[in-house]
Amino acid sequence: MASCTLKANMPHKLKFGFLLAVLTLSGCANKTSVPPLYGWGQYEKNIDTYFRADRESLDTQAKLMEEDSIKMRAAGQSLPPGYQAHMGLLYGKQGEMNRFQQHLEAEKKQFPESEAFIDFLLRKFKK
């Protein structure tokens, strides 16, 4: 008698299994992609250039990052964490303290969680 019950329920189990497989595979076939949270541009390359011994001048690095930030903003992308702070440090090392402070304040405004570190940098460079 148990075998009769199993055979009677078998088609429902197969239907459920087939439906589950179709739903699973259709989820994999979904091609919609989520746009990135930030535009990165050449940020990684800029950081690499900064730390390499044969790097470009600080002025050239800052100009490249400014150009990149304009392109990212024009594309509707947000600047990634650390981008404004790095530009600020480039200007600070060149003695352009107004631009240094402007970029660090912009970093702090965009990423409030960076406030303690940004305030530390602002104090350190004022000495």
PDB file of C-alpha atoms in Angstrom:
ATOM      1  CA  MET A   1       0.000   0.000   0.000  1.00  0.00           C
ATOM      2  CA  ALA A   2       2.861   2.332   0.687  1.00  0.00           C
ATOM      3  CA  SER A   3       4.146   1.844  -2.859  1.00  0.00           C
ATOM      4  CA  CYS A   4       0.804   2.993  -4.285  1.00  0.00           C
ATOM      5  CA  THR A   5       0.960   6.215  -2.277  1.00  0.00           C
ATOM      6  CA  LEU A   6       4.528   6.870  -3.422  1.00  0.00           C
ATOM      7  CA  LYS A   7       3.611   6.376  -7.062  1.00  0.00           C
ATOM      8  CA  ALA A   8       0.614   8.669  -6.724  1.00  0.00           C
ATOM      9  CA  ASN A   9       2.746  11.452  -5.243  1.00  0.00           C
ATOM     10  CA  MET A  10       5.600  11.016  -7.692  1.00  0.00           C
ATOM     11  CA  PRO A  11       4.275  13.353 -10.400  1.00  0.00           C
ATOM     12  CA  HIS A  12       3.912  16.213  -7.873  1.00  0.00           C
ATOM     13  CA  LYS A  13       7.477  15.720  -6.699  1.00  0.00           C
ATOM     14  CA  LEU A  14       8.723  15.694 -10.267  1.00  0.00           C
ATOM     15  CA  LYS A  15       6.771  18.841 -11.061  1.00  0.00           C
ATOM     16  CA  PHE A  16       8.157  20.563  -7.990  1.00  0.00           C
ATOM     17  CA  GLY A  17      11.712  19.454  -8.835  1.00  0.00           C
ATOM     18  CA  PHE A  18      11.351  20.636 -12.424  1.00  0.00           C
ATOM     19  CA  LEU A  19       9.918  23.974 -11.304  1.00  0.00           C
ATOM     20  CA  LEU A  20      12.745  24.421  -8.793  1.00  0.00           C
ATOM     21  CA  ALA A  21      15.359  23.663 -11.474  1.00  0.00           C
ATOM     22  CA  VAL A  22      13.798  26.108 -13.930  1.00  0.00           C
ATOM     23  CA  LEU A  23      13.635  28.891 -11.351  1.00  0.00           C
ATOM     24  CA  THR A  24      17.205  28.275 -10.269  1.00  0.00           C
ATOM     25  CA  LEU A  25      18.563  28.287 -13.805  1.00  0.00           C
ATOM     26  CA  SER A  26      16.532  31.306 -14.842  1.00  0.00           C
ATOM     27  CA  GLY A  27      18.090  33.214 -11.955  1.00  0.00           C
ATOM     28  CA  CYS A  28      21.527  32.412 -13.341  1.00  0.00           C
ATOM     29  CA  ALA A  29      20.554  33.601 -16.801  1.00  0.00           C
ATOM     30  CA  ASN A  30      19.526  37.047 -15.599  1.00  0.00           C
ATOM     31  CA  LYS A  31      21.880  39.470 -17.346  1.00  0.00           C
ATOM     32  CA  THR A  32      20.953  42.657 -15.522  1.00  0.00           C
ATOM     33  CA  SER A  33      23.967  44.037 -13.731  1.00  0.00           C
ATOM     34  CA  VAL A  34      24.207  46.457 -10.889  1.00  0.00           C
ATOM     35  CA  PRO A  35      26.255  49.550 -11.765  1.00  0.00           C
ATOM     36  CA  PRO A  36      29.345  50.072  -9.625  1.00  0.00           C
ATOM     37  CA  LEU A  37      28.931  52.179  -6.518  1.00  0.00           C
ATOM     38  CA  TYR A  38      31.930  54.366  -7.399  1.00  0.00           C
ATOM     39  CA  GLY A  39      33.833  55.361 -10.483  1.00  0.00           C
ATOM     40  CA  TRP A  40      37.440  54.316 -10.122  1.00  0.00           C
ATOM     41  CA  GLY A  41      38.965  55.742 -13.277  1.00  0.00           C
ATOM     42  CA  GLN A  42      42.741  55.549 -13.025  1.00  0.00           C
ATOM     43  CA  TYR A  43      42.786  55.738  -9.217  1.00  0.00           C
ATOM     44  CA  GLU A  44      44.771  52.523  -8.725  1.00  0.00           C
ATOM     45  CA  LYS A  45      47.317  53.621 -11.322  1.00  0.00           C
ATOM     46  CA  ASN A  46      47.591  57.015  -9.619  1.00  0.00           C
ATOM     47  CA  ILE A  47      48.269  55.410  -6.246  1.00  0.00           C
ATOM     48  CA  ASP A  48      50.874  53.127  -7.831  1.00  0.00           C
ATOM     49  CA  THR A  49      52.534  56.117  -9.487  1.00  0.00           C
ATOM     50  CA  TYR A  50      52.657  57.930  -6.154  1.00  0.00           C
ATOM     51  CA  PHE A  51      54.453  55.100  -4.362  1.00  0.00           C
ATOM     52  CA  ARG A  52      56.891  54.156  -7.139  1.00  0.00           C
ATOM     53  CA  ALA A  53      60.410  55.546  -7.052  1.00  0.00           C
ATOM     54  CA  ASP A  54      60.242  56.628 -10.709  1.00  0.00           C
ATOM     55  CA  ARG A  55      56.949  58.458 -10.284  1.00  0.00           C
ATOM     56  CA  GLU A  56      55.742  61.574 -12.050  1.00  0.00           C
ATOM     57  CA  SER A  57      55.819  64.939 -10.333  1.00  0.00           C
ATOM     58  CA  LEU A  58      53.248  65.668  -7.646  1.00  0.00           C
ATOM     59  CA  ASP A  59      51.794  68.407  -9.849  1.00  0.00           C
ATOM     60  CA  THR A  60      51.332  66.017 -12.779  1.00  0.00           C
ATOM     61  CA  GLN A  61      49.746  63.410 -10.504  1.00  0.00           C
ATOM     62  CA  ALA A  62      47.305  65.982  -9.105  1.00  0.00           C
ATOM     63  CA  LYS A  63      46.378  67.192 -12.604  1.00  0.00           C
ATOM     64  CA  LEU A  64      45.748  63.625 -13.790  1.00  0.00           C
ATOM     65  CA  MET A  65      43.524  62.951 -10.782  1.00  0.00           C
ATOM     66  CA  GLU A  66      41.613  66.225 -11.301  1.00  0.00           C
ATOM     67  CA  GLU A  67      41.006  65.306 -14.965  1.00  0.00           C
ATOM     68  CA  ASP A  68      39.888  61.824 -13.955  1.00  0.00           C
ATOM     69  CA  SER A  69      37.509  63.185 -11.314  1.00  0.00           C
ATOM     70  CA  ILE A  70      35.913  65.492 -13.904  1.00  0.00           C
ATOM     71  CA  LYS A  71      35.358  62.516 -16.228  1.00  0.00           C
ATOM     72  CA  MET A  72      33.856  60.392 -13.439  1.00  0.00           C
ATOM     73  CA  ARG A  73      31.509  63.160 -12.314  1.00  0.00           C
ATOM     74  CA  ALA A  74      30.434  63.802 -15.926  1.00  0.00           C
ATOM     75  CA  ALA A  75      29.577  60.092 -16.171  1.00  0.00           C
ATOM     76  CA  GLY A  76      27.454  60.409 -13.013  1.00  0.00           C
ATOM     77  CA  GLN A  77      29.870  58.364 -10.905  1.00  0.00           C
ATOM     78  CA  SER A  78      30.796  59.116  -7.300  1.00  0.00           C
ATOM     79  CA  LEU A  79      34.443  59.414  -6.353  1.00  0.00           C
ATOM     80  CA  PRO A  80      35.672  56.400  -4.384  1.00  0.00           C
ATOM     81  CA  PRO A  81      36.792  56.509  -0.751  1.00  0.00           C
ATOM     82  CA  GLY A  82      40.188  58.119  -0.354  1.00  0.00           C
ATOM     83  CA  TYR A  83      40.201  59.844  -3.742  1.00  0.00           C
ATOM     84  CA  GLN A  84      39.663  63.381  -2.457  1.00  0.00           C
ATOM     85  CA  ALA A  85      42.018  62.788   0.468  1.00  0.00           C
ATOM     86  CA  HIS A  86      44.788  61.601  -1.859  1.00  0.00           C
ATOM     87  CA  MET A  87      44.352  64.651  -4.087  1.00  0.00           C
ATOM     88  CA  GLY A  88      44.475  66.813  -0.985  1.00  0.00           C
ATOM     89  CA  LEU A  89      47.722  65.211   0.128  1.00  0.00           C
ATOM     90  CA  LEU A  90      49.247  65.799  -3.299  1.00  0.00           C
ATOM     91  CA  TYR A  91      48.380  69.492  -3.028  1.00  0.00           C
ATOM     92  CA  GLY A  92      49.528  69.664   0.589  1.00  0.00           C
ATOM     93  CA  LYS A  93      52.949  68.290  -0.310  1.00  0.00           C
ATOM     94  CA  GLN A  94      53.209  71.033  -2.922  1.00  0.00           C
ATOM     95  CA  GLY A  95      52.366  73.707  -0.344  1.00  0.00           C
ATOM     96  CA  GLU A  96      48.919  74.461  -1.765  1.00  0.00           C
ATOM     97  CA  MET A  97      47.214  74.435   1.616  1.00  0.00           C
ATOM     98  CA  ASN A  98      43.872  75.880   0.446  1.00  0.00           C
ATOM     99  CA  ARG A  99      43.417  73.083  -2.084  1.00  0.00           C
ATOM    100  CA  PHE A 100      44.707  70.568   0.471  1.00  0.00           C
ATOM    101  CA  GLN A 101      42.050  71.612   2.978  1.00  0.00           C
ATOM    102  CA  GLN A 102      39.319  71.834   0.314  1.00  0.00           C
ATOM    103  CA  HIS A 103      39.849  68.231  -0.834  1.00  0.00           C
ATOM    104  CA  LEU A 104      40.141  66.838   2.689  1.00  0.00           C
ATOM    105  CA  GLU A 105      36.949  68.585   3.755  1.00  0.00           C
ATOM    106  CA  ALA A 106      35.215  67.182   0.648  1.00  0.00           C
ATOM    107  CA  GLU A 107      36.418  63.677   1.613  1.00  0.00           C
ATOM    108  CA  LYS A 108      35.078  64.133   5.129  1.00  0.00           C
ATOM    109  CA  LYS A 109      31.728  65.366   3.819  1.00  0.00           C
ATOM    110  CA  GLN A 110      31.340  62.444   1.392  1.00  0.00           C
ATOM    111  CA  PHE A 111      32.542  59.868   3.930  1.00  0.00           C
ATOM    112  CA  PRO A 112      31.704  61.072   7.468  1.00  0.00           C
ATOM    113  CA  GLU A 113      33.255  57.929   8.928  1.00  0.00           C
ATOM    114  CA  SER A 114      36.660  59.289   7.856  1.00  0.00           C
ATOM    115  CA  GLU A 115      36.311  62.383  10.073  1.00  0.00           C
ATOM    116  CA  ALA A 116      38.827  61.344  12.748  1.00  0.00           C
ATOM    117  CA  PHE A 117      41.519  60.490  10.209  1.00  0.00           C
ATOM    118  CA  ILE A 118      40.887  63.586   8.075  1.00  0.00           C
ATOM    119  CA  ASP A 119      41.025  65.822  11.156  1.00  0.00           C
ATOM    120  CA  PHE A 120      44.341  64.168  12.082  1.00  0.00           C
ATOM    121  CA  LEU A 121      45.721  64.957   8.606  1.00  0.00           C
ATOM    122  CA  LEU A 122      44.507  68.545   8.798  1.00  0.00           C
ATOM    123  CA  ARG A 123      46.243  69.013  12.174  1.00  0.00           C
ATOM    124  CA  LYS A 124      49.435  67.321  11.027  1.00  0.00           C
ATOM    125  CA  PHE A 125      49.838  69.481   7.931  1.00  0.00           C
ATOM    126  CA  LYS A 126      49.136  72.737   9.792  1.00  0.00           C
ATOM    127  CA  LYS A 127      52.255  72.262  11.936  1.00  0.00           C
TER     128      LYS A 127
END
